[in-house]
Short mmCIF file of C-alpha atoms in Angstrom, two decimals:
data_model
loop_
_atom_site.label_atom_id
_atom_site.label_comp_id
_atom_site.label_asym_id
_atom_site.label_seq_id
_atom_site.Cartn_x
_atom_site.Cartn_y
_atom_site.Cartn_z
CA MET X 1 -0.32 0.20 0.08
CA LEU X 2 1.52 3.58 -0.89
CA MET X 3 2.13 5.54 2.23
CA LYS X 4 3.72 8.94 2.16
CA ILE X 5 6.36 8.32 5.23
CA GLY X 6 8.43 10.66 7.22
CA LEU X 7 11.83 10.33 7.91
CA PHE X 8 13.27 11.48 10.66
CA PHE X 9 16.72 10.37 11.32
CA GLY X 10 19.02 10.13 14.46
CA SER X 11 21.31 8.92 17.02
CA PHE X 12 18.72 9.29 19.48
CA ASN X 13 21.20 9.32 22.43
CA PRO X 14 19.02 9.35 24.39
CA ILE X 15 15.63 9.88 22.70
CA HIS X 16 13.49 12.96 24.35
CA ASN X 17 10.04 14.45 24.40
CA GLY X 18 11.49 17.02 21.78
CA HIS X 19 11.44 14.44 18.85
CA ILE X 20 8.17 12.91 19.52
CA SER X 21 6.86 16.57 19.68
CA ILE X 22 8.78 17.17 16.30
CA ALA X 23 7.08 14.32 14.97
CA GLU X 24 3.92 14.79 16.23
CA SER X 25 3.80 18.35 14.82
CA ILE X 26 4.97 16.75 11.50
CA LEU X 27 1.84 14.19 11.49
CA LYS X 28 -0.77 16.78 12.51
CA ALA X 29 0.54 19.56 9.92
CA SER X 30 1.05 17.37 6.76
CA ASP X 31 -0.49 14.58 4.68
CA ILE X 32 2.31 12.30 6.71
CA GLU X 33 0.80 9.02 6.97
CA LYS X 34 3.54 7.51 9.03
CA ILE X 35 6.94 8.67 10.83
CA TRP X 36 9.84 6.53 10.90
CA PHE X 37 12.74 7.15 13.57
CA VAL X 38 15.60 6.11 12.07
CA VAL X 39 18.35 4.97 14.70
CA SER X 40 21.91 5.68 13.27
CA PRO X 41 24.42 3.76 14.64
CA GLN X 42 27.39 5.85 14.08
CA ASN X 43 26.78 9.42 12.79
CA PRO X 44 29.72 10.59 10.69
CA LEU X 45 29.46 14.46 12.04
CA LYS X 46 29.34 13.08 15.78
CA PRO X 47 32.06 12.11 17.96
CA GLN X 48 31.45 8.41 18.52
CA ASN X 49 32.60 8.51 22.26
CA ILE X 50 29.65 10.12 22.93
CA LEU X 51 27.43 7.59 21.36
CA ILE X 52 25.56 4.32 23.64
CA ASP X 53 25.65 0.93 22.61
CA GLU X 54 22.84 1.63 19.50
CA ASN X 55 20.90 -1.59 20.85
CA HIS X 56 20.04 0.64 24.17
CA ARG X 57 18.92 3.45 21.85
CA LEU X 58 16.84 1.48 19.46
CA LYS X 59 15.33 -0.09 22.34
CA MET X 60 14.45 3.29 23.96
CA VAL X 61 13.04 4.94 20.66
CA GLU X 62 10.88 1.46 20.41
CA ILE X 63 9.73 2.00 23.77
CA ALA X 64 9.01 6.30 23.48
CA THR X 65 7.27 4.95 20.43
CA GLU X 66 5.15 2.55 21.61
CA LYS X 67 1.93 4.08 22.19
CA ASN X 68 1.22 5.59 18.86
CA SER X 69 0.51 3.86 15.64
CA LYS X 70 1.96 6.64 13.39
CA LEU X 71 5.22 6.25 14.95
CA GLU X 72 8.01 3.49 13.97
CA VAL X 73 11.38 2.30 14.28
CA CYS X 74 13.56 1.96 11.40
CA ASP X 75 16.88 -0.31 12.02
CA ILE X 76 18.05 -0.17 8.34
CA GLU X 77 20.91 1.58 9.22
CA PHE X 78 22.37 -1.30 11.74
CA SER X 79 22.61 -4.13 8.74
CA LEU X 80 25.06 -1.04 7.01
CA SER X 81 28.01 -0.13 6.91
CA LYS X 82 29.06 2.09 9.36
CA PRO X 83 29.77 4.92 10.02
CA SER X 84 26.34 5.70 8.21
CA PHE X 85 25.50 7.69 5.60
CA THR X 86 22.20 9.02 4.58
CA TYR X 87 22.21 9.04 1.06
CA LYS X 88 23.30 5.31 0.97
CA THR X 89 20.44 4.93 4.07
CA LEU X 90 17.60 5.83 1.03
CA ASP X 91 19.26 4.09 -1.55
CA VAL X 92 18.02 1.00 0.50
CA LEU X 93 15.03 2.16 1.77
CA ARG X 94 13.86 3.30 -1.80
CA ARG X 95 14.40 -0.44 -3.44
CA LYS X 96 13.34 -1.88 -0.41
CA TYR X 97 9.92 -0.13 -0.02
CA SER X 98 9.32 1.10 -3.57
CA GLU X 99 6.07 1.38 -2.74
CA HIS X 100 6.36 4.26 -0.73
CA THR X 101 7.29 8.19 -0.97
CA PHE X 102 9.56 9.06 1.46
CA ILE X 103 10.33 12.22 2.99
CA ILE X 104 13.29 13.72 4.94
CA ILE X 105 12.64 15.08 8.84
CA MET X 106 15.17 17.56 9.84
CA GLY X 107 16.11 20.76 11.95
CA SER X 108 17.40 23.62 11.10
CA ASP X 109 20.79 23.17 12.58
CA SER X 110 20.99 20.10 9.37
CA ILE X 111 19.81 21.74 6.99
CA ASN X 112 22.19 24.72 7.47
CA ASN X 113 25.08 22.17 7.17
CA ILE X 114 23.28 19.81 4.95
CA HIS X 115 26.38 20.84 2.58
CA LYS X 116 28.99 18.58 4.22
CA TRP X 117 26.79 16.05 3.84
CA LYS X 118 28.43 13.28 1.67
CA GLU X 119 26.17 13.16 -1.88
CA TYR X 120 23.66 16.04 -0.56
CA LYS X 121 22.67 17.28 -3.63
CA LYS X 122 21.69 14.22 -4.97
CA ILE X 123 19.45 13.87 -1.47
CA LEU X 124 17.97 17.84 -2.62
CA SER X 125 17.62 16.68 -5.99
CA SER X 126 15.73 13.12 -4.84
CA TYR X 127 14.13 14.31 -2.00
CA LYS X 128 11.31 16.53 -0.14
CA ILE X 129 12.45 18.07 2.89
CA PHE X 130 10.00 19.35 6.03
CA VAL X 131 12.09 20.97 8.10
CA TYR X 132 11.34 22.65 12.07
CA PRO X 133 13.65 24.34 13.81
CA ARG X 134 16.41 23.50 16.31
CA GLY X 135 18.70 25.65 18.85
CA GLU X 136 20.01 29.02 17.79
CA ASN X 137 19.96 27.82 13.76
CA LYS X 138 17.55 30.33 12.61
CA ILE X 139 15.14 28.94 9.54
CA GLU X 140 16.57 30.79 6.41
CA PRO X 141 15.05 29.60 3.15
CA GLN X 142 17.33 29.75 0.64
CA ASN X 143 16.44 26.40 -1.63
CA SER X 144 17.48 26.70 -5.24
CA PRO X 145 14.42 25.33 -8.10
CA ASP X 146 15.61 21.99 -7.76
CA GLU X 147 14.87 21.95 -4.08
CA ASP X 148 11.63 20.76 -2.13
CA ILE X 149 12.08 22.00 1.24
CA GLU X 150 9.15 22.90 3.62
CA PHE X 151 9.82 24.80 6.84
CA PHE X 152 7.84 24.19 9.89
CA ASN X 153 7.57 27.05 12.35
CA PHE X 154 6.72 25.00 15.29
CA PRO X 155 7.77 26.40 18.77
CA MET X 156 11.21 26.22 19.77
CA ILE X 157 11.74 22.80 22.33
CA ASP X 158 14.08 23.11 25.04
CA ILE X 159 15.77 20.21 25.50
CA SER X 160 19.06 18.01 23.31
CA SER X 161 19.58 14.61 24.01
CA THR X 162 23.27 16.82 25.33
CA LYS X 163 20.85 18.97 28.05
CA VAL X 164 19.11 15.05 29.10
CA ARG X 165 22.69 13.01 29.32
CA GLU X 166 24.68 16.36 31.15
CA LEU X 167 21.70 15.82 34.26
CA ILE X 168 21.82 12.01 34.40
CA LYS X 169 26.03 13.05 34.83
CA GLU X 170 25.08 15.52 37.60
CA GLY X 171 22.50 13.11 39.46
CA LYS X 172 19.60 15.54 38.51
CA THR X 173 15.78 14.77 37.16
CA ILE X 174 14.64 13.88 33.97
CA ASN X 175 11.46 13.69 34.30
CA LYS X 176 9.89 16.00 32.38
CA LEU X 177 12.16 15.71 29.77
CA THR X 178 11.81 12.02 28.26
CA HIS X 179 9.19 8.97 28.60
CA ALA X 180 8.56 7.88 32.09
CA SER X 181 10.09 4.36 30.53
CA VAL X 182 12.71 5.06 28.90
CA ILE X 183 13.91 6.67 32.46
CA GLU X 184 13.40 3.63 33.51
CA TYR X 185 15.20 1.64 31.15
CA ILE X 186 18.32 4.42 31.61
CA ASN X 187 18.09 3.77 34.99
CA LEU X 188 17.82 -0.35 34.82
CA HIS X 189 21.15 -0.01 32.58
CA LEU X 190 23.13 2.13 34.20
CA LEU X 191 23.37 4.95 30.96
CA TYR X 192 24.93 8.42 31.06
CA SER X 193 25.88 8.04 34.68
#
């Protein structure tokens, strides 16, 4: 069955309420039918030493999304070579799920740095991209005619995985920042402390 699917790529180290809120907002504001959280074992633009085991990160995304049938977890990059390059993942997804239309979801920080990505011109010319505001990165539409980029001005959510990790290290509460079951999982496995 043909479906419009949003691909939300990330390390999700760990997943937090901001990620879920962005996904739910995009579902409400667009004609996307489902969002797949594509967990990246190793992002080439992030230092490897801050990432916990990818299986823990995958499990936390599964826990955080299990109550919403429109949010799914995708572990396609777990079977690909590391580091994970988005253009390669997209090629595999397009071959494997040729009946679907894929739309990439990314933060304004990522779109502002997309020129650092491998084969970024191929991505920009082949896929529609939905951009949400993130951090200090202002959304500045400067797309050329061959790019299909849509900008969403959702309210900024002041949560980051970095902030969550820092609070855990300091022994502070993260109760309002991520799902209760994710917190239980983090505590059970002594992650980030």
